[in-house]
XYZ file of C-alpha atoms in Angstrom:
291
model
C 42.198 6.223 -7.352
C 39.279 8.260 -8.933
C 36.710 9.402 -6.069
C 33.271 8.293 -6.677
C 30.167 9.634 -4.734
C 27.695 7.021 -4.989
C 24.400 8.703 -4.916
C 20.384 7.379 -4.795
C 17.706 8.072 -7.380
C 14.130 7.635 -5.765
C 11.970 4.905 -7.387
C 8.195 4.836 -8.860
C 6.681 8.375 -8.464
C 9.515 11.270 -7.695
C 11.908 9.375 -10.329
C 10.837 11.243 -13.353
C 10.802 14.618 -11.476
C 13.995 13.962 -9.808
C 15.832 13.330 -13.187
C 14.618 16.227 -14.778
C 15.514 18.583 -11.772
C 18.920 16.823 -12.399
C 18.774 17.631 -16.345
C 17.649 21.386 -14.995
C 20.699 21.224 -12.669
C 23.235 20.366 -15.433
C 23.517 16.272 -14.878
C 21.945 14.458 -17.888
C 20.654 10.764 -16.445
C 20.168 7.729 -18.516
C 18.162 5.075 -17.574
C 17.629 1.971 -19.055
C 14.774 -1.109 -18.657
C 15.082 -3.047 -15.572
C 18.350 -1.279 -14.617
C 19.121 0.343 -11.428
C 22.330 1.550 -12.296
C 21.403 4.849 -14.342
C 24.333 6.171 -16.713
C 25.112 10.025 -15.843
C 27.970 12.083 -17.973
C 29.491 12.739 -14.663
C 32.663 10.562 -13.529
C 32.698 11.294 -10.166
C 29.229 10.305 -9.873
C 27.631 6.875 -9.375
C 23.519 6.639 -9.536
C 21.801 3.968 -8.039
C 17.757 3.603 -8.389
C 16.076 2.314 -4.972
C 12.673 2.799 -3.535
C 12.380 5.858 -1.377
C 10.872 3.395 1.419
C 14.664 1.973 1.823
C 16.595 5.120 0.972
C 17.113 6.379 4.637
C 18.311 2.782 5.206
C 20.875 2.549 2.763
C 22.433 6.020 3.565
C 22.278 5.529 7.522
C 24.338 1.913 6.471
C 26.460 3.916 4.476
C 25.913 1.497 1.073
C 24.885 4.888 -0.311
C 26.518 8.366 0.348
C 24.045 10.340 -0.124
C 20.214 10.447 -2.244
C 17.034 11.909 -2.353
C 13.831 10.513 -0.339
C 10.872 12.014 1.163
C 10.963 13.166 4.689
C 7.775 11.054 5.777
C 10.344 7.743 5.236
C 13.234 9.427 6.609
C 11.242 9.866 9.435
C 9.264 5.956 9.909
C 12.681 4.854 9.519
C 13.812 6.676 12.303
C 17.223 7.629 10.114
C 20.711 9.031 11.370
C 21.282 11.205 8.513
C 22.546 14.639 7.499
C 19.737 16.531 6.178
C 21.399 18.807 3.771
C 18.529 20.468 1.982
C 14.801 20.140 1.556
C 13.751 19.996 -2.585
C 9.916 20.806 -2.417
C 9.095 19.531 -5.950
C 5.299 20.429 -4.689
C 5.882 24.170 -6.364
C 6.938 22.576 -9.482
C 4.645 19.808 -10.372
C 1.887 19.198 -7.187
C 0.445 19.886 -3.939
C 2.464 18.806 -1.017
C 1.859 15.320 -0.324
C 0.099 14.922 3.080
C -0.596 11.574 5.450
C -3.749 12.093 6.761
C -5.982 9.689 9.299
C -9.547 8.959 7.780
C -12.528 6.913 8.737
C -15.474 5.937 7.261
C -18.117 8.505 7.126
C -21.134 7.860 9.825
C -18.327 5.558 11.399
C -19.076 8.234 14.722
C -15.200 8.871 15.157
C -14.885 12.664 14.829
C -11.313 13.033 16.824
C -8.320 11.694 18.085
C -9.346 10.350 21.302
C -12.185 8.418 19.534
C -9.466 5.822 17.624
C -8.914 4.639 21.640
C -8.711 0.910 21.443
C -9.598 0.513 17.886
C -7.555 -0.627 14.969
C -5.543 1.904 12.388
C -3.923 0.333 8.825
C -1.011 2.033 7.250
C 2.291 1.797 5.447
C 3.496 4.589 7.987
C 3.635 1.722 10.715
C 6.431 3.076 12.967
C 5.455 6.659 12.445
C 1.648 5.951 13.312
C 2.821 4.344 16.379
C 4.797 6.830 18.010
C 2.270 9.751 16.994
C -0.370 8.084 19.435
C 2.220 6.953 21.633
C 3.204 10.262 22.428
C -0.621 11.592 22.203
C -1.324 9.017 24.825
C -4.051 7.176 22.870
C -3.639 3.197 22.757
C -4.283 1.837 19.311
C -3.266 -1.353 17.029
C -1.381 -0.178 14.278
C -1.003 -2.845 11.575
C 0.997 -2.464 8.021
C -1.094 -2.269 4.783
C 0.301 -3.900 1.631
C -2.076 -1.439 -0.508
C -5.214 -0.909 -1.542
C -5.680 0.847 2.470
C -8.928 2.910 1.411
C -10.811 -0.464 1.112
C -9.993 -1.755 4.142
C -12.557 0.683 6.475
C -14.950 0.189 3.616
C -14.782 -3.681 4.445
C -14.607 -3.972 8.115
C -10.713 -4.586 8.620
C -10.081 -1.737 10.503
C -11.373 1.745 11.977
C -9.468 3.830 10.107
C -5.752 4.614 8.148
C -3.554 6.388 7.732
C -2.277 7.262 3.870
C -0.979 9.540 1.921
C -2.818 12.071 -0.163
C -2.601 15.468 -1.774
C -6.308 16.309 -2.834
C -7.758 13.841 -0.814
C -10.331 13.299 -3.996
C -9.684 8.805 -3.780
C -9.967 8.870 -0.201
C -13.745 11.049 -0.749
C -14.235 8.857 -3.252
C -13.953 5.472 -0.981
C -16.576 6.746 1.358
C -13.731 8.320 3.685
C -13.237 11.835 5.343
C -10.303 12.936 6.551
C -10.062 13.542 10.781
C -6.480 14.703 11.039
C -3.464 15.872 9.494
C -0.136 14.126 10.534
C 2.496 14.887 8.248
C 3.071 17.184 5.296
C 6.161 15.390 3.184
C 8.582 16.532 0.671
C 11.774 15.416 -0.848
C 14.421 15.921 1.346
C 18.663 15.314 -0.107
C 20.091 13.433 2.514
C 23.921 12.130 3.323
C 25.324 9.513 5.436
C 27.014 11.074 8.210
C 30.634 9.762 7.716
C 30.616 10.705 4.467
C 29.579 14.449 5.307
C 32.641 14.465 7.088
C 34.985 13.056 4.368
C 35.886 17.192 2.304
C 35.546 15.469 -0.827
C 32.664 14.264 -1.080
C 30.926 16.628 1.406
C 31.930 19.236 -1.486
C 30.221 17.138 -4.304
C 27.120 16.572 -2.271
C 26.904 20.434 -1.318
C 27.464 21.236 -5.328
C 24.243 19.058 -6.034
C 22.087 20.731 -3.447
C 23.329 24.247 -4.600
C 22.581 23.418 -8.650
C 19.179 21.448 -7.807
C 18.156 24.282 -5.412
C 18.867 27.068 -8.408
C 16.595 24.657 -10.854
C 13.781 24.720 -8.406
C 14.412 28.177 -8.074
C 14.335 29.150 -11.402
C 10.712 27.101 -11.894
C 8.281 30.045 -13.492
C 10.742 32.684 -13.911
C 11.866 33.986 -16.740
C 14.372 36.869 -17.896
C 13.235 39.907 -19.466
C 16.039 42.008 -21.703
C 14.396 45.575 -23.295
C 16.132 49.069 -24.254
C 14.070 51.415 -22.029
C 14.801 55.227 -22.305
C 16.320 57.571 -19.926
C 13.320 59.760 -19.380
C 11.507 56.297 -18.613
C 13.931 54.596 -16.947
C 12.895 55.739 -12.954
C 9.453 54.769 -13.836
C 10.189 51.566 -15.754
C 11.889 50.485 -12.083
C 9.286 51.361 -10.478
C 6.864 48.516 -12.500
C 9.506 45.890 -12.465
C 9.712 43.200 -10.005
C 12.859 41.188 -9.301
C 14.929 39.491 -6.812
C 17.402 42.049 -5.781
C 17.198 44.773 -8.403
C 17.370 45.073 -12.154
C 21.065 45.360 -14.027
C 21.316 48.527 -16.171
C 24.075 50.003 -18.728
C 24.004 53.000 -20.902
C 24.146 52.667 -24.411
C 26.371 53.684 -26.201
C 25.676 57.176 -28.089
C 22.355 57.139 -27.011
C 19.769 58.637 -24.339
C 18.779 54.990 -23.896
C 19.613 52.415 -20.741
C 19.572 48.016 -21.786
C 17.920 47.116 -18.279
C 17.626 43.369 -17.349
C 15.793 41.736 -14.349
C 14.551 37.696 -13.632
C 10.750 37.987 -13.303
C 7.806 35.669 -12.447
C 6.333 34.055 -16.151
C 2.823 34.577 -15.200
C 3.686 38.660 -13.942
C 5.146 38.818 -17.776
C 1.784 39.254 -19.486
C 0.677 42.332 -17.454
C 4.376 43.942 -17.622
C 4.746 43.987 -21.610
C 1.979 46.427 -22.209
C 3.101 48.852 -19.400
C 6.462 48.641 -20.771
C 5.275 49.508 -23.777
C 3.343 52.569 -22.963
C 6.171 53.684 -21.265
C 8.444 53.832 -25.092
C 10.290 50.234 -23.786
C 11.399 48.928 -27.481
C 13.581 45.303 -28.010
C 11.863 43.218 -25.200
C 13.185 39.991 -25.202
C 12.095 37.104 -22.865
C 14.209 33.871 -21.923
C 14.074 30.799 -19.977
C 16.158 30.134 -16.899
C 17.475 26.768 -16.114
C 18.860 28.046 -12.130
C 18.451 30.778 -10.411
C 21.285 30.784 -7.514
């Protein structure tokens, strides 16, 4: 019988970044319209689309080994699962995503202690709860089906708690923000009897290892270039890198090939010292991992 780890794609906003960290990774991942069953040139895995809400769920009930979901659901679901590595797409594409509580400006509510009694709307329900719970500050804490900004604008409630990175829509509303609660990020997470089942602990360790190395290699690049020997100590001295560069002679010549994985941006200010120093045949390439 051909083993099969069945694995879950994120839904709505971290799908497109979470497929092309996959592409990055070495997994190509077809989807088509209205189907949550992505293709993927990989036999012994099986993608399934859900919405990063349920994730948690479906791992913890073991209808999914393993998937990708941001740790701000993990935790309102209150989720018994292996965390087996976090995947902070912020560095790649965006800030970190943050759930913040705000209230209406002139509302009078500066602090924490000033929500006592009053009413809070979010789609963090159980989360919100248990933060005040454990600050020791009673509030209601009702669910918002969307549009939460407009809600303190119109007299629902006292204040919310949502999810931002700039915080520009909740400004915009009217809003300012009291307190931070949570900074999330995608997190890949397994069910816990599958961990424990070699096989497929050993696929879902493979993932995290080859999606790590694409995130890794996000704005680095590798630089190739003939530097020569009289050079070559100083050259070193200029050149950044992970652990430290690879050189080789040439051959029949006073000349070493010296390679090292740089930052792209630390590229434009290296090519013209290199060049002052008599570096000749600098090449630059992309990386797709960095392990």
């Amino acid at each position: 019988m051909e083993k099969r780890l069945k694995f879950g794609i994120p839904k709505g906003s971290l799908e497109k970044s979470t497929i092309e960290l996959f592409e990055k990774a070495g997994w190509t991942i077809e989807v088509h319209r209205r189907n949550y069953f992505p293709e993927v040139d990989d036999a012994e895995l099986e993608m399934v689309i859900c919405r990063p809400q349920e994730m948690s769920k479906y791992i913890e009930a073991g209808i999914l080994d393993a998937g990708i979901t941001g740790k701000d659901w993990i935790l309102e679901n209150d989720s018994k699962v292996i965390i087996v590595e976090d995947l902070i797409y912020s560095k790649v594409s965006k800030r970190p995503a943050r759930w913040v509580l705000a209230v209406k400006e002139g509302s009078g509510i500066e602090k924490l202690e000033d929500l006592k009694n009053k009413k809070i709307s979010t789609e963090l329900v159980n989360f919100t709860k248990r933060f005040f719970k454990e600050k020791g500050i009673p509030v209601e804490v009702s669910y918002s089906w969307g549009a939460t900004e407009a809600k303190v604008v119109q007299g629902l409630c006292d204040a919310i708690v949502e999810v931002t990175e700039t915080g520009t829509t909740i400004r915009a509303h009217g809003l300012k923000i009291i307190y931070e609660l949570l900074i999330t990020y995608p997190q890949l997470i397994a069910n816990e009897k599958a961990w424990q089942d070699e096989w497929k602990r050993k696929k879902i360790q493979q993932i995290a290892t080859l999606l790590k190395g694409a995130l890794n290699a996000y704005k680095k690049v590798g630089l190739k270039m003939n530097v020569p020997e009289k050079s070559l100590h100083k050259v070193i001295d200029i050149l950044p890198s992970i652990t430290a560069p690879t050189i080789s002679k040439l051959y029949n010549k006073d000349w070493y090939a010296l390679e090292v994985v740089v930052s792209e941006k630390e590229v434009r200010d290296l090519v013209p010292q290199l060049l002052e120093l008599g570096v000749e045949g600098i090449i630059e390439y992309s990386l797709n991992k960095v392990i």
